[in-house]
């Protein structure tokens, strides 16, 4: 860990409300990127996210609760992308499986104290089609920032 600083009051409130409930998804974001007519390359996706996390400290934040809540900026390290190949499934199977996946992913949440503070799943749904699911706690990244991140990744 390279840098630590306190959470803002808004971040504290979101973190404590999520951590203190049986609903870890209260402030959880799930961004679904539809990748149409693009090669689905898990290695390239891992490299892009590793590069962007190295560039932006906000993507390397984790939250710790010792005596007080604080955010830690972690040193850059490789970002994992879970890869699922659903390319042999029918459109109706993909739709049903995606709904099931999203519910499970949301219920599992993201551990704010584990690097990285987000999860990525790349799902290949056809030869040149897929979906990227980016799941992260709103505590670590605001709504305006994620569009900027996606612009840089893609």
CSV table of C-alpha atoms in Angstrom, one decimal:
chain,number,residue,atom,x,y,z
A,1,UNK,CA,0.0,0.0,0.0
A,2,UNK,CA,1.4,3.4,-0.9
A,3,UNK,CA,-1.0,6.0,0.3
A,4,UNK,CA,-3.8,6.2,2.9
A,5,UNK,CA,-6.4,8.9,3.5
A,6,UNK,CA,-9.8,9.2,5.2
A,7,UNK,CA,-13.1,8.6,3.5
A,8,UNK,CA,-15.3,11.5,2.7
A,9,UNK,CA,-18.4,11.7,4.9
A,10,UNK,CA,-20.5,10.5,1.9
A,11,UNK,CA,-18.2,7.5,1.4
A,12,UNK,CA,-18.3,6.7,5.1
A,13,UNK,CA,-22.1,6.7,5.0
A,14,UNK,CA,-22.4,4.5,1.9
A,15,UNK,CA,-19.8,2.1,3.2
A,16,UNK,CA,-21.3,1.8,6.7
A,17,UNK,CA,-24.8,1.3,5.4
A,18,UNK,CA,-23.7,-1.4,3.0
A,19,UNK,CA,-21.4,-3.2,5.5
A,20,UNK,CA,-23.9,-3.0,8.3
A,21,UNK,CA,-26.7,-4.6,6.3
A,22,UNK,CA,-27.5,-8.0,4.9
A,23,UNK,CA,-27.7,-6.3,1.5
A,24,UNK,CA,-24.2,-5.7,0.2
A,25,UNK,CA,-25.6,-4.5,-3.1
A,26,UNK,CA,-27.1,-1.3,-1.7
A,27,UNK,CA,-24.4,0.9,-3.3
A,28,UNK,CA,-23.1,-1.6,-5.9
A,29,UNK,CA,-22.9,-0.7,-9.5
A,30,UNK,CA,-23.1,-3.2,-12.4
A,31,UNK,CA,-22.1,-1.7,-15.8
A,32,UNK,CA,-22.9,-4.0,-18.7
A,33,UNK,CA,-21.0,-3.1,-21.9
A,34,UNK,CA,-22.4,-4.7,-25.0
A,35,UNK,CA,-19.5,-5.6,-27.4
A,36,UNK,CA,-20.9,-6.0,-30.9
A,37,UNK,CA,-18.8,-6.8,-33.9
A,38,UNK,CA,-15.6,-6.8,-31.9
A,39,UNK,CA,-13.1,-9.6,-31.2
A,40,UNK,CA,-13.6,-11.0,-27.7
A,41,UNK,CA,-10.1,-11.2,-26.4
A,42,UNK,CA,-9.7,-11.8,-22.7
A,43,UNK,CA,-5.9,-11.2,-22.7
A,44,UNK,CA,-6.4,-7.8,-24.3
A,45,UNK,CA,-9.1,-6.9,-21.9
A,46,UNK,CA,-6.9,-7.8,-18.9
A,47,UNK,CA,-4.1,-5.7,-20.4
A,48,UNK,CA,-6.4,-2.7,-20.9
A,49,UNK,CA,-7.8,-2.8,-17.4
A,50,UNK,CA,-4.3,-3.4,-15.9
A,51,UNK,CA,-3.0,-0.4,-17.8
A,52,UNK,CA,-5.9,1.9,-16.8
A,53,UNK,CA,-5.7,0.8,-13.1
A,54,UNK,CA,-2.0,1.6,-13.1
A,55,UNK,CA,-2.7,5.1,-14.6
A,56,UNK,CA,-5.6,6.0,-12.2
A,57,UNK,CA,-5.1,5.6,-8.4
A,58,UNK,CA,-8.9,5.7,-7.9
A,59,UNK,CA,-9.0,2.3,-9.5
A,60,UNK,CA,-6.5,0.9,-7.0
A,61,UNK,CA,-8.4,2.0,-3.9
A,62,UNK,CA,-9.5,-0.4,-1.2
A,63,UNK,CA,-11.2,0.5,2.1
A,64,UNK,CA,-9.9,-0.6,5.5
A,65,UNK,CA,-11.5,-0.4,8.9
A,66,UNK,CA,-8.8,-0.4,11.6
A,67,UNK,CA,-9.4,2.2,14.3
A,68,UNK,CA,-11.0,4.4,11.6
A,69,UNK,CA,-12.2,4.0,8.0
A,70,UNK,CA,-9.6,4.8,5.4
A,71,UNK,CA,-8.9,4.4,1.7
A,72,UNK,CA,-5.7,2.8,0.6
A,73,UNK,CA,-4.1,3.4,-2.8
A,74,UNK,CA,-2.5,0.1,-3.7
A,75,UNK,CA,0.5,-0.4,-5.9
A,76,UNK,CA,-0.4,-1.3,-9.5
A,77,UNK,CA,-0.7,-5.1,-10.1
A,78,UNK,CA,-2.4,-7.2,-12.8
A,79,UNK,CA,-6.2,-7.0,-12.9
A,80,UNK,CA,-8.1,-10.3,-13.3
A,81,UNK,CA,-10.9,-10.7,-15.8
A,82,UNK,CA,-13.2,-13.7,-15.5
A,83,UNK,CA,-13.9,-15.1,-18.9
A,84,UNK,CA,-17.0,-17.1,-19.7
A,85,UNK,CA,-17.7,-18.6,-23.2
A,86,UNK,CA,-21.4,-18.8,-23.9
A,87,UNK,CA,-21.0,-18.6,-27.7
A,88,UNK,CA,-22.6,-22.1,-28.2
A,89,UNK,CA,-25.8,-21.1,-26.3
A,90,UNK,CA,-29.0,-19.9,-27.9
A,91,UNK,CA,-30.1,-16.2,-27.6
A,92,UNK,CA,-32.8,-17.3,-25.1
A,93,UNK,CA,-30.3,-19.3,-23.0
A,94,UNK,CA,-27.8,-16.3,-23.0
A,95,UNK,CA,-30.6,-14.0,-21.9
A,96,UNK,CA,-31.7,-16.3,-19.0
A,97,UNK,CA,-28.1,-17.1,-18.0
A,98,UNK,CA,-27.2,-13.4,-18.0
A,99,UNK,CA,-30.1,-12.5,-15.7
A,100,UNK,CA,-29.0,-15.4,-13.3
A,101,UNK,CA,-25.4,-14.2,-13.4
A,102,UNK,CA,-26.3,-10.6,-12.7
A,103,UNK,CA,-28.4,-11.5,-9.6
A,104,UNK,CA,-25.7,-13.8,-8.3
A,105,UNK,CA,-22.9,-11.2,-9.0
A,106,UNK,CA,-24.9,-8.5,-7.2
A,107,UNK,CA,-25.7,-10.7,-4.2
A,108,UNK,CA,-22.0,-11.6,-3.8
A,109,UNK,CA,-21.0,-7.9,-3.9
A,110,UNK,CA,-17.4,-6.7,-4.0
A,111,UNK,CA,-15.1,-6.8,-1.0
A,112,UNK,CA,-14.0,-3.2,-0.6
A,113,UNK,CA,-10.9,-4.3,1.3
A,114,UNK,CA,-9.7,-6.6,-1.4
A,115,UNK,CA,-7.7,-5.4,-4.5
A,116,UNK,CA,-9.0,-4.5,-6.9
A,117,UNK,CA,-12.1,-3.0,-5.5
A,118,UNK,CA,-14.1,-4.2,-8.5
A,119,UNK,CA,-14.9,-7.3,-10.5
A,120,UNK,CA,-14.8,-7.8,-14.3
A,121,UNK,CA,-16.4,-10.6,-16.2
A,122,UNK,CA,-16.1,-10.9,-20.0
A,123,UNK,CA,-18.7,-13.1,-21.6
A,124,UNK,CA,-18.3,-14.3,-25.1
A,125,UNK,CA,-21.8,-14.7,-26.7
A,126,UNK,CA,-20.7,-15.1,-30.3
A,127,UNK,CA,-17.7,-15.1,-32.7
A,128,UNK,CA,-17.5,-11.3,-32.5
A,129,UNK,CA,-20.0,-10.5,-29.7
A,130,UNK,CA,-19.9,-10.4,-26.0
A,131,UNK,CA,-20.6,-8.5,-22.8
A,132,UNK,CA,-18.3,-7.1,-20.2
A,133,UNK,CA,-19.8,-6.8,-16.7
A,134,UNK,CA,-18.0,-4.3,-14.5
A,135,UNK,CA,-19.1,-4.5,-10.8
A,136,UNK,CA,-17.9,-2.0,-8.3
A,137,UNK,CA,-19.0,-0.3,-5.1
A,138,UNK,CA,-20.3,3.3,-5.6
A,139,UNK,CA,-18.2,4.1,-2.5
A,140,UNK,CA,-15.0,3.9,-4.5
A,141,UNK,CA,-16.1,5.4,-7.9
A,142,UNK,CA,-18.7,8.0,-8.6
A,143,UNK,CA,-21.2,7.9,-11.5
A,144,UNK,CA,-19.4,10.5,-13.6
A,145,UNK,CA,-16.1,8.7,-13.4
A,146,UNK,CA,-17.0,5.3,-14.8
A,147,UNK,CA,-17.9,6.7,-18.2
A,148,UNK,CA,-14.4,8.3,-18.4
A,149,UNK,CA,-12.8,5.0,-17.4
A,150,UNK,CA,-14.8,3.1,-20.1
A,151,UNK,CA,-13.8,5.6,-22.7
A,152,UNK,CA,-10.1,5.0,-21.9
A,153,UNK,CA,-10.5,1.2,-21.8
A,154,UNK,CA,-12.3,1.0,-25.2
